[in-house]
mmCIF file of C-alpha atoms in Angstrom:
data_model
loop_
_atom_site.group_PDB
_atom_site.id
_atom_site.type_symbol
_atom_site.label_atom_id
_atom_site.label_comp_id
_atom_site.label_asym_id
_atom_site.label_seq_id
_atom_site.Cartn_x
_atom_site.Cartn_y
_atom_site.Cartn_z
ATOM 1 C CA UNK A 278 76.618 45.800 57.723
ATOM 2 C CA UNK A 279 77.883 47.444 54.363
ATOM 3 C CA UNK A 280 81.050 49.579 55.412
ATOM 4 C CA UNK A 281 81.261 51.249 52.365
ATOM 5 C CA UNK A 282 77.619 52.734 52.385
ATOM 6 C CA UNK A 283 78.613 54.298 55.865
ATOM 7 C CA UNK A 284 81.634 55.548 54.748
ATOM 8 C CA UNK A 285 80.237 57.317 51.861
ATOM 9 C CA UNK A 286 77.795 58.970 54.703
ATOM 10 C CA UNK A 287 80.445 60.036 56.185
ATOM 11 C CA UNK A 288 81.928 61.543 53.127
ATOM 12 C CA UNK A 289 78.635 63.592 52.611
ATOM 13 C CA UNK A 290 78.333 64.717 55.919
ATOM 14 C CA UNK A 291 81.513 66.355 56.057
ATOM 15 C CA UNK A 292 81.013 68.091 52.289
ATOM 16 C CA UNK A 293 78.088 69.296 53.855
ATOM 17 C CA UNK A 294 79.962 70.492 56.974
ATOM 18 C CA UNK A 295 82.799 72.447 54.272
ATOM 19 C CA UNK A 296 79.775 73.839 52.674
ATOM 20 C CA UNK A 297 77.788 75.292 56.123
ATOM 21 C CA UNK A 298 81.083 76.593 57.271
ATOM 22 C CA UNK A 299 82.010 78.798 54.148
ATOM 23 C CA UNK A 300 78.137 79.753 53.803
ATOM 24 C CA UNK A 301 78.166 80.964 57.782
ATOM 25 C CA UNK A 302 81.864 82.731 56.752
ATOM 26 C CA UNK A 303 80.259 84.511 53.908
ATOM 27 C CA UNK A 304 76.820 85.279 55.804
ATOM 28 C CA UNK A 305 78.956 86.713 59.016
ATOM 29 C CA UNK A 306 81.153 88.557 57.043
ATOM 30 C CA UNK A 307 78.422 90.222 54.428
ATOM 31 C CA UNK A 308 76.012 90.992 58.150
ATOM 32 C CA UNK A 309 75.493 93.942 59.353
ATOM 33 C CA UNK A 310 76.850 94.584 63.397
ATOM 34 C CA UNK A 311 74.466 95.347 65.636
ATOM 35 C CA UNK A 312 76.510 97.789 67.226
ATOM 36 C CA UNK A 313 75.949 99.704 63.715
ATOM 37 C CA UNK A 314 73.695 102.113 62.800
ATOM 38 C CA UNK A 315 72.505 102.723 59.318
ATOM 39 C CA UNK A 316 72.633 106.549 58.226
ATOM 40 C CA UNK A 317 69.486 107.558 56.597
ATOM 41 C CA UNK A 318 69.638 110.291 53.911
ATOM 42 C CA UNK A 319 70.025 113.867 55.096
ATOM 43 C CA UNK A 320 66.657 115.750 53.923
ATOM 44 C CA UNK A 321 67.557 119.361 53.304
ATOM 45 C CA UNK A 322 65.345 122.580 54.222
ATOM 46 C CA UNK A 323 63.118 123.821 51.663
ATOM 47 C CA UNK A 324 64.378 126.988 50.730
ATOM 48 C CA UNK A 325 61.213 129.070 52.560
ATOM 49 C CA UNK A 326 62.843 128.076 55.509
ATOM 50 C CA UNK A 327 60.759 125.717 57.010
ATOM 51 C CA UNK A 328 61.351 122.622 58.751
ATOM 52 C CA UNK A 329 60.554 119.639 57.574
ATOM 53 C CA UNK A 330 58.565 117.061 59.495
ATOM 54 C CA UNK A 331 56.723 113.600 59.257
ATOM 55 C CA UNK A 332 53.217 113.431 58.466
ATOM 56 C CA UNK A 333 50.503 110.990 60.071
ATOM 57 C CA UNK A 334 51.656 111.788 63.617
ATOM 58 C CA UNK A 335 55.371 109.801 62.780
ATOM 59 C CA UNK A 336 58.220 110.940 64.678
ATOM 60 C CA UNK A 337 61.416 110.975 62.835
ATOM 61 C CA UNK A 338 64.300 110.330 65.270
ATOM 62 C CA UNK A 339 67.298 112.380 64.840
ATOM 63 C CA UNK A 340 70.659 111.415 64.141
ATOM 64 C CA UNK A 341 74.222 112.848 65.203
ATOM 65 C CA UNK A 342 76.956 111.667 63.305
ATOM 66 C CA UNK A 343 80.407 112.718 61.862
ATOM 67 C CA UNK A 344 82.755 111.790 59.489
ATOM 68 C CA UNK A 345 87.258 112.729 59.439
ATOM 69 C CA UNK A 346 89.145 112.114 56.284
ATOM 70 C CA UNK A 347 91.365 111.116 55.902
ATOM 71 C CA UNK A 348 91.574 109.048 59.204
ATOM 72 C CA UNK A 349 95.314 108.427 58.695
ATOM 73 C CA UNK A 350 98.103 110.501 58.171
ATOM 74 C CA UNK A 351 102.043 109.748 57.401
ATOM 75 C CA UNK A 352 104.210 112.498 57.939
ATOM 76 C CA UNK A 353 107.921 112.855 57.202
ATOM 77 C CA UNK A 354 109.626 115.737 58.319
ATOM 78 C CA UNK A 355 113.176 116.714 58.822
ATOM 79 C CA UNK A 356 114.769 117.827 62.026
ATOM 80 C CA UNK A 357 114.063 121.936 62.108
ATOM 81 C CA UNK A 358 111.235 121.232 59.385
ATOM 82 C CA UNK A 359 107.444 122.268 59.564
ATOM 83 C CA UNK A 360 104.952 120.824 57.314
ATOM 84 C CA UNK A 361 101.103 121.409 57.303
ATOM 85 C CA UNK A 362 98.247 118.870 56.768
ATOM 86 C CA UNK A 363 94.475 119.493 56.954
ATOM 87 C CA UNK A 364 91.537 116.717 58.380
ATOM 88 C CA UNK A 365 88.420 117.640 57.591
ATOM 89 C CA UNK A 366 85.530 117.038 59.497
ATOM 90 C CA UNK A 367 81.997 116.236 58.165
ATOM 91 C CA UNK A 368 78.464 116.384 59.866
ATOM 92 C CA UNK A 369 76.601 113.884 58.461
ATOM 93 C CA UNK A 370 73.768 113.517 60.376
ATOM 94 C CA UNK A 371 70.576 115.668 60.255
ATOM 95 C CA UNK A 372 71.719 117.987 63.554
ATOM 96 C CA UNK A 373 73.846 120.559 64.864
ATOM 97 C CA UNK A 374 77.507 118.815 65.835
ATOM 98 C CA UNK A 375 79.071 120.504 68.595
ATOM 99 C CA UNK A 376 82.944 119.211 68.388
ATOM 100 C CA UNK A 377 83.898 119.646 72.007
ATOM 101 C CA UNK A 378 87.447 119.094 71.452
ATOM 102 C CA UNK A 379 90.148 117.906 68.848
ATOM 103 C CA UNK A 380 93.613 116.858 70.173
ATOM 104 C CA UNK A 381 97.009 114.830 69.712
ATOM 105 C CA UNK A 382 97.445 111.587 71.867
ATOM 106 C CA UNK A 383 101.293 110.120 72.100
ATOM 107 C CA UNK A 384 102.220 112.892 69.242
ATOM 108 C CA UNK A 385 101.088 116.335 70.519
ATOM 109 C CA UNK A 386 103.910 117.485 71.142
ATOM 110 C CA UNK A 387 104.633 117.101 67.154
ATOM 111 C CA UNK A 388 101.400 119.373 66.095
ATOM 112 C CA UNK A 389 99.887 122.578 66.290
ATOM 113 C CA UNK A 390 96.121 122.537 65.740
ATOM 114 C CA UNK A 391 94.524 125.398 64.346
ATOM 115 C CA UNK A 392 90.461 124.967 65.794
ATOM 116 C CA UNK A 393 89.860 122.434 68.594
ATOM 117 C CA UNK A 394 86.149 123.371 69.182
ATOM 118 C CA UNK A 395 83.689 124.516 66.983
ATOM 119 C CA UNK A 396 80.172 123.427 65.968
ATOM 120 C CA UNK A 397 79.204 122.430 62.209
ATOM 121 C CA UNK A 398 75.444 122.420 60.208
ATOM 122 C CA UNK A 399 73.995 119.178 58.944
ATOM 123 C CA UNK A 400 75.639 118.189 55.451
ATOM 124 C CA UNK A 401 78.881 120.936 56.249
ATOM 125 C CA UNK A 402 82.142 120.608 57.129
ATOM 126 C CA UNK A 403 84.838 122.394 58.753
ATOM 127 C CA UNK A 404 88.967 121.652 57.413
ATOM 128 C CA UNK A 405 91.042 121.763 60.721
ATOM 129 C CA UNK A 406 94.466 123.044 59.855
ATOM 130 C CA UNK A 407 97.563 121.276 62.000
ATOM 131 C CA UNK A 408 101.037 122.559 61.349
ATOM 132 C CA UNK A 409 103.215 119.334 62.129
ATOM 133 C CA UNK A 410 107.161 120.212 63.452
ATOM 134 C CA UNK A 411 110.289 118.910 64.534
ATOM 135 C CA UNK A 412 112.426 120.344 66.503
ATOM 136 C CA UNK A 413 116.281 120.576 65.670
ATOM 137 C CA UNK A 414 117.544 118.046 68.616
ATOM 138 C CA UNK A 415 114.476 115.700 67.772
ATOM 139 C CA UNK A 416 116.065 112.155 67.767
ATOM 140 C CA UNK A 417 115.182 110.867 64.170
ATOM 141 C CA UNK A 418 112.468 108.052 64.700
ATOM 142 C CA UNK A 419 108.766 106.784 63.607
ATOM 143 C CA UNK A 420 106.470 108.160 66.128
ATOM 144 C CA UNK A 421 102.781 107.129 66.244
ATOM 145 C CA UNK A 422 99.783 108.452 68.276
ATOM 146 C CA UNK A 423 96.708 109.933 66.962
ATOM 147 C CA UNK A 424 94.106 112.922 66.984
ATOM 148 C CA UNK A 425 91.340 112.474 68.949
ATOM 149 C CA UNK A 426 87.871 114.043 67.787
ATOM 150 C CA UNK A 427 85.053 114.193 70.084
ATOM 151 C CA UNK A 428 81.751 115.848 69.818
ATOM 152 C CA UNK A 429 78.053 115.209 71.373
ATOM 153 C CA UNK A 430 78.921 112.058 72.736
ATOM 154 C CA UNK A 431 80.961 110.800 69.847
ATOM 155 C CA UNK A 432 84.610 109.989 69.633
ATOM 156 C CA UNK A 433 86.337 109.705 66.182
ATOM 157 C CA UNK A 434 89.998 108.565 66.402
ATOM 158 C CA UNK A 435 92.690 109.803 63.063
ATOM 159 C CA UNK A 436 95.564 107.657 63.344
ATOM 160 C CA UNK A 437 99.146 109.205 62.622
ATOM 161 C CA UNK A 438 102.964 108.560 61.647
ATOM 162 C CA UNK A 439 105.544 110.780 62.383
ATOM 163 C CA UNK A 440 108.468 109.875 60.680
ATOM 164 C CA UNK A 441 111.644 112.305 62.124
ATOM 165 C CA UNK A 442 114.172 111.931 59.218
ATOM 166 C CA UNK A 443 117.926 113.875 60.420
ATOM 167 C CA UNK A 444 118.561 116.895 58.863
ATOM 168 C CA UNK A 445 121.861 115.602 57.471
ATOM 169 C CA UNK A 446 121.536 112.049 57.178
ATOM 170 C CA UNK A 447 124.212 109.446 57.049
ATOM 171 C CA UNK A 448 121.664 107.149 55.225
ATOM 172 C CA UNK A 449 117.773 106.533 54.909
ATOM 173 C CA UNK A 450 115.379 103.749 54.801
ATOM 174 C CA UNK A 451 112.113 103.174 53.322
ATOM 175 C CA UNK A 452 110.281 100.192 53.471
ATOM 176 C CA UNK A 453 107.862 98.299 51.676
ATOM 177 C CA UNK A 454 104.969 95.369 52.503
ATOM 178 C CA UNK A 455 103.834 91.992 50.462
ATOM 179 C CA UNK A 456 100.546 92.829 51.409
ATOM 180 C CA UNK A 457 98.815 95.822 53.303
ATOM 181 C CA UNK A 458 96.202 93.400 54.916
ATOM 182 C CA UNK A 459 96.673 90.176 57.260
ATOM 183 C CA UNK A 460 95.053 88.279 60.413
ATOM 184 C CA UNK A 461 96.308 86.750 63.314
ATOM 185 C CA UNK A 462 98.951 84.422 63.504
ATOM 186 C CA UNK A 463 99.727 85.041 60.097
ATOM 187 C CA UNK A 464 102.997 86.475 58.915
ATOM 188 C CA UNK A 465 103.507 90.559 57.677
ATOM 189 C CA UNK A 466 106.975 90.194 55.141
ATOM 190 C CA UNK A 467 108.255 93.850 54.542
ATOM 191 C CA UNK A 468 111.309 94.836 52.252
ATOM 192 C CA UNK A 469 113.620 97.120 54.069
ATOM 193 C CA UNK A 470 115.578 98.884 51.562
ATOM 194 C CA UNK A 471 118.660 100.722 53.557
ATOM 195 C CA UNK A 472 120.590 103.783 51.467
ATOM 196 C CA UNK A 473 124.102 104.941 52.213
ATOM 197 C CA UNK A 474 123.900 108.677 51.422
ATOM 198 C CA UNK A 475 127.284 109.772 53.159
ATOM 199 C CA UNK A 476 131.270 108.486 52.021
ATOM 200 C CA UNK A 477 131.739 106.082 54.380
ATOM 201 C CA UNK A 478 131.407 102.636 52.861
ATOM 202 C CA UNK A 479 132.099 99.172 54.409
ATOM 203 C CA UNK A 480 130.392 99.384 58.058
ATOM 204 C CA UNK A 481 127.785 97.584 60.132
ATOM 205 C CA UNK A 482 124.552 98.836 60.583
ATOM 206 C CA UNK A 483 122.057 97.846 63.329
ATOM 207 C CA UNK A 484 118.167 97.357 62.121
ATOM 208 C CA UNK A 485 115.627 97.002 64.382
ATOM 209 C CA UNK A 486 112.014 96.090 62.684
ATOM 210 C CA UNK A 487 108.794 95.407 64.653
ATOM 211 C CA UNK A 488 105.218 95.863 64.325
ATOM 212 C CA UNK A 489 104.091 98.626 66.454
ATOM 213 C CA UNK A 490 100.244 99.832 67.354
ATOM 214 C CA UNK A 491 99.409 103.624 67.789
ATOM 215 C CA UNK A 492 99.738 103.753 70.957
ATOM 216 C CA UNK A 493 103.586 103.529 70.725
ATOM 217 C CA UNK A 494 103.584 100.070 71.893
ATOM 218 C CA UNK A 495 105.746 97.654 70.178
ATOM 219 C CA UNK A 496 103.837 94.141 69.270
ATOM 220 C CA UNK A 497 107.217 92.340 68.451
ATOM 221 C CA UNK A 498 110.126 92.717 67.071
ATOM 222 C CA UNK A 499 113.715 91.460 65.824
ATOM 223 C CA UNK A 500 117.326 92.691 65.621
ATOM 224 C CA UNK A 501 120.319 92.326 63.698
ATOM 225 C CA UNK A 502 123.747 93.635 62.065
ATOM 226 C CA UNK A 503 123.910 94.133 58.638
ATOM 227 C CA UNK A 504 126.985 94.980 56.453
ATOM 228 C CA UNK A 505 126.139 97.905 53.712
ATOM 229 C CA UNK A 506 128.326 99.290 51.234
ATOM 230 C CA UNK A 507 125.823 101.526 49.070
ATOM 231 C CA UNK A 508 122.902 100.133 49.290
ATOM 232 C CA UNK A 509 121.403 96.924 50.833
ATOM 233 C CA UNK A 510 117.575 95.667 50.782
ATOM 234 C CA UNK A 511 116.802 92.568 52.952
ATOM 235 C CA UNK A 512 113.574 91.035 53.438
ATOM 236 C CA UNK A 513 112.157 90.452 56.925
ATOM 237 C CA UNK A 514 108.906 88.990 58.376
ATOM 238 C CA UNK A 515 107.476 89.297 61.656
ATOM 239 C CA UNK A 516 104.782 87.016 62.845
ATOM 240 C CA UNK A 517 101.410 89.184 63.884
ATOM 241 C CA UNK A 518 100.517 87.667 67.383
ATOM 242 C CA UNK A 519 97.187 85.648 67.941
ATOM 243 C CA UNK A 520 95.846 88.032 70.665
ATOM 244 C CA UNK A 521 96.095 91.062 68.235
ATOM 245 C CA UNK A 522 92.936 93.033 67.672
ATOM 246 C CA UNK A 523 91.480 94.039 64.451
ATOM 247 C CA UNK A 524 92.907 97.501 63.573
ATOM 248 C CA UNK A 525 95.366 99.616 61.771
ATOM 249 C CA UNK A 526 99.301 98.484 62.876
ATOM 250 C CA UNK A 527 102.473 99.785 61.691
ATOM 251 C CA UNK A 528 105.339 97.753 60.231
ATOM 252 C CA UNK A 529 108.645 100.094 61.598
ATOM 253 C CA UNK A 530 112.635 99.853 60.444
ATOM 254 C CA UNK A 531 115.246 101.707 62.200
ATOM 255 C CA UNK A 532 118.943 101.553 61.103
ATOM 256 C CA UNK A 533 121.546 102.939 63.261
ATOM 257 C CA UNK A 534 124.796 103.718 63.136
ATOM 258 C CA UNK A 535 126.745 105.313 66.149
ATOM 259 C CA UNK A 536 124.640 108.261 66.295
ATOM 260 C CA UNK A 537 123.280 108.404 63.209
ATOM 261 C CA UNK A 538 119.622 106.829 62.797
ATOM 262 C CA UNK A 539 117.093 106.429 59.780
ATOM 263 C CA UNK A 540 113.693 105.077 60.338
ATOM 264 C CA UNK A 541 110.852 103.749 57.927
ATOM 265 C CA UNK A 542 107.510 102.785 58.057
ATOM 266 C CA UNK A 543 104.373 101.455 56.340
ATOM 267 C CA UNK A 544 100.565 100.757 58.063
ATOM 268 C CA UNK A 545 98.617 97.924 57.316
ATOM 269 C CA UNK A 546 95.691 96.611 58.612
ATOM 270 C CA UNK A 547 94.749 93.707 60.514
ATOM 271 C CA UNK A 548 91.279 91.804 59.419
ATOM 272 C CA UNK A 549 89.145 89.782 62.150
ATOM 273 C CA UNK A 550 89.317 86.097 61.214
ATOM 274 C CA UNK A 551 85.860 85.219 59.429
ATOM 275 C CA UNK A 552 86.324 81.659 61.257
ATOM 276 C CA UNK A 553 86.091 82.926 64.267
ATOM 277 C CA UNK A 554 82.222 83.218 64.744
ATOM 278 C CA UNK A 555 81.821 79.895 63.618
ATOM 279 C CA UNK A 556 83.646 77.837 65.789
ATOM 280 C CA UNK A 557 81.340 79.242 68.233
ATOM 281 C CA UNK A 558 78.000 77.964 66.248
ATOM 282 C CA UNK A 559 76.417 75.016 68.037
ATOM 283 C CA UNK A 560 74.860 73.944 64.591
ATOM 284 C CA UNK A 561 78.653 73.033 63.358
ATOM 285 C CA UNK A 562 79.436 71.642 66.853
ATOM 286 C CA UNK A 563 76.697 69.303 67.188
ATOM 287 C CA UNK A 564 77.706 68.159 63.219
ATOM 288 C CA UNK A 565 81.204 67.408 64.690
ATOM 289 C CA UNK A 566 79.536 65.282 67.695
ATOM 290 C CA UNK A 567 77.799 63.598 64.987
ATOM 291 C CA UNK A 568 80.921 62.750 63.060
ATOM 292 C CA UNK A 569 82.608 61.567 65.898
ATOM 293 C CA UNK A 570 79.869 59.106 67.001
ATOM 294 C CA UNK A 571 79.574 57.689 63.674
ATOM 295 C CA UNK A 572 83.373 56.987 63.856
ATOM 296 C CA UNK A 573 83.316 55.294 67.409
ATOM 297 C CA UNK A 574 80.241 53.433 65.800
ATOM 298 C CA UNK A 575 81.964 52.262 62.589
ATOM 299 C CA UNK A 576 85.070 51.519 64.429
ATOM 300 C CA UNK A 577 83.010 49.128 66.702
ATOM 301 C CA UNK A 578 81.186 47.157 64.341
ATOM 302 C CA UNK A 579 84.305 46.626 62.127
ATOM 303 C CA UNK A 580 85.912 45.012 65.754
ATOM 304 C CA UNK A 581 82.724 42.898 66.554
ATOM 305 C CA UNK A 582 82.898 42.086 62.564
ATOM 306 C CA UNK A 583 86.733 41.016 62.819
ATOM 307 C CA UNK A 584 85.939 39.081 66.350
ATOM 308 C CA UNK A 585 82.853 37.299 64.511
ATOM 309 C CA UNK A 586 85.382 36.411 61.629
ATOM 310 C CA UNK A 587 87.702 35.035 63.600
ATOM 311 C CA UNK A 588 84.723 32.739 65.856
ATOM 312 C CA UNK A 589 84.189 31.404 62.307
ATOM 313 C CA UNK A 590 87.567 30.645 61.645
ATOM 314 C CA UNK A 591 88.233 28.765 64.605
ATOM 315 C CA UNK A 592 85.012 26.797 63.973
ATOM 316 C CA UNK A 593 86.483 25.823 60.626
ATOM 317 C CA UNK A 594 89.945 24.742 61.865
ATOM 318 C CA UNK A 595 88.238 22.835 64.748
ATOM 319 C CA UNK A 596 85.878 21.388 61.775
ATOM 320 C CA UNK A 597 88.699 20.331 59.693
ATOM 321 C CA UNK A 598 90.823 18.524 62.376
ATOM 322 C CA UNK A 599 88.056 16.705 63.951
ATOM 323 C CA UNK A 600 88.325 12.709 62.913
ATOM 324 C CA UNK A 601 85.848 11.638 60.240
ATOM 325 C CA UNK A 602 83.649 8.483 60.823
ATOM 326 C CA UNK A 603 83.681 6.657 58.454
ATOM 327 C CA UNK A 604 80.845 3.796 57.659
ATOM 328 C CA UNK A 605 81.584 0.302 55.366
ATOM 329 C CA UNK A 606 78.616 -0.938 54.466
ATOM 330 C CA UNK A 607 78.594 -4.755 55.033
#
């Protein structure tokens, strides 16, 4: 049996296993969902008014669609401070869009909207107007919820920050991220950059950091004390848990001291592992079984080659210690 012509199977078979599982990464990750729908081009009226329809007895299905920019928004406000931001909403399908309602979720009570139901013509859009606030006894934080758009059947989801900074602050912080995109299991480093702004020099601050969703809910997080005299930046990581779902996260900072607090914040977005899909492909598991056999195989004939070695050894030693005859001719 030549060993070295089965190991050099081996060797092919998993190059060729390397190269199925990046082409299968790059296939799943340039394929189209089937939960998605492609858009086909909006065909305006002719100006005389008429509609247009397919010819040769075709029936042209319609489509309902929307589309909010931008779909996130950071706001920083001040205690007693109002500021005003504007989502617009786009009908891009080739019918009416009633929008049934538009609302806050988790940060309503931070927002005034101007329109929550309206309807809008193919290709238009209408700019909803929402007057964020703070109220003066609002305890300075990073507050996250969303605005929830929904309209025939469709719900559209605008993910927001409210940052609540105090109206005369001790100190601030502001934070700032490696990278804005990760998976999970893999590590999110931020660089929390904390300001004194007041007189007081020489004091411990507390900072809290942890990745939080938009739903207020707080992934993980760490603690600690930190001395500052003017200014201090520190570098912290938090490890993005394995059960997280793709999405948009927050990485959040809060320093505190006695009653003062300063918060910071920065979104990033966590990407679906491309691996995933393929661990699940049967073609790569039965190459694996494959492999494995081949191993149990090799690793059997090299024992029934070393036990057939030895046999031959002990023949020679019993050869070689055996008494010659010798015969004198006469």
């Amino acid at each position: 049996m030549n060993y070295k012509k089965i190991g050099l199977i081996l060797f092919v078979i998993g190059i060729f296993l390397l190269i199925a599982v990046k082409f299968v990464g790059f296939a799943t990750q340039n394929t189209i969902p089937s939960s998605v729908s492609v858009t086909r081009p909006v065909t305006e009226t002719p100006s005389g008014g008429g509609a247009v329809t397919g010819g040769g007895g075709g029936e042209i299905s319609a489509l309902r669609d929307f589309l909010i920019q931008p779909d996130l928004l950071k706001i920083i406000i001040k205690q007693g401070e109002t500021k005003r931001e504007i989502i617009r909403i786009k009908n891009t399908g080739d019918q009416l869009i009633k929008i049934d309602s538009v609302r806050g979720e988790a940060v309503d009570r931070f927002m005034a909207i101007s329109d929550t139901s309206f309807v809008i013509e193919p290709g238009q859009y209408k700019d909803v107007v929402i007057d964020f606030f703070a109220k003066e006894n609002e305890v300075p934080d990073a507050y996250t919820g969303s605005i929830i758009v929904k309209g025939n059947g469709i719900t559209k989801i605008v993910n927001v920050i409210v940052e609540v900074k105090p109206r005369l602050p001790l100190f601030d912080v502001t934070t700032k991220l490696a990278k804005s995109e990760v998976i999970p299991g893999e590590n999110i480093v931020g660089e929390i950059t904390i300001i004194n702004m007041g007189d007081l020099e020489g004091f411990d601050v507390k900072l809290h950091y942890a990745i939080r969703d938009f739903n207020g809910r707080e992934l993980i997080f760490r603690e600690e004390s930190l001395a500052i005299e003017k200014e201090l930046t520190v570098v912290r990581q938090l490890n993005v848990p394995s059960s997280t779902q793709p999405g948009t996260y927050v990485f959040y900072a809060r320093a505190s001291y006695g009653g003062a607090v300063a918060v910071g914040s920065e979104s990033f977005i966590v990407e679906e592992i491309a691996f995933a899909p393929i661990v699940k492909s049967k073609v790569v598991w039965y190459i694996l079984i494959i492999i494995i056999l081949l191993i149990i195989i090799l690793l059997l004939l090299r024992r029934r080659k070393k036990k057939d070695e030895n046999k031959d050894t002990v023949a020679r030693i019993r050869r070689e210690k055996s008494p010659k005859i010798v015969y004198v001719g006469r």
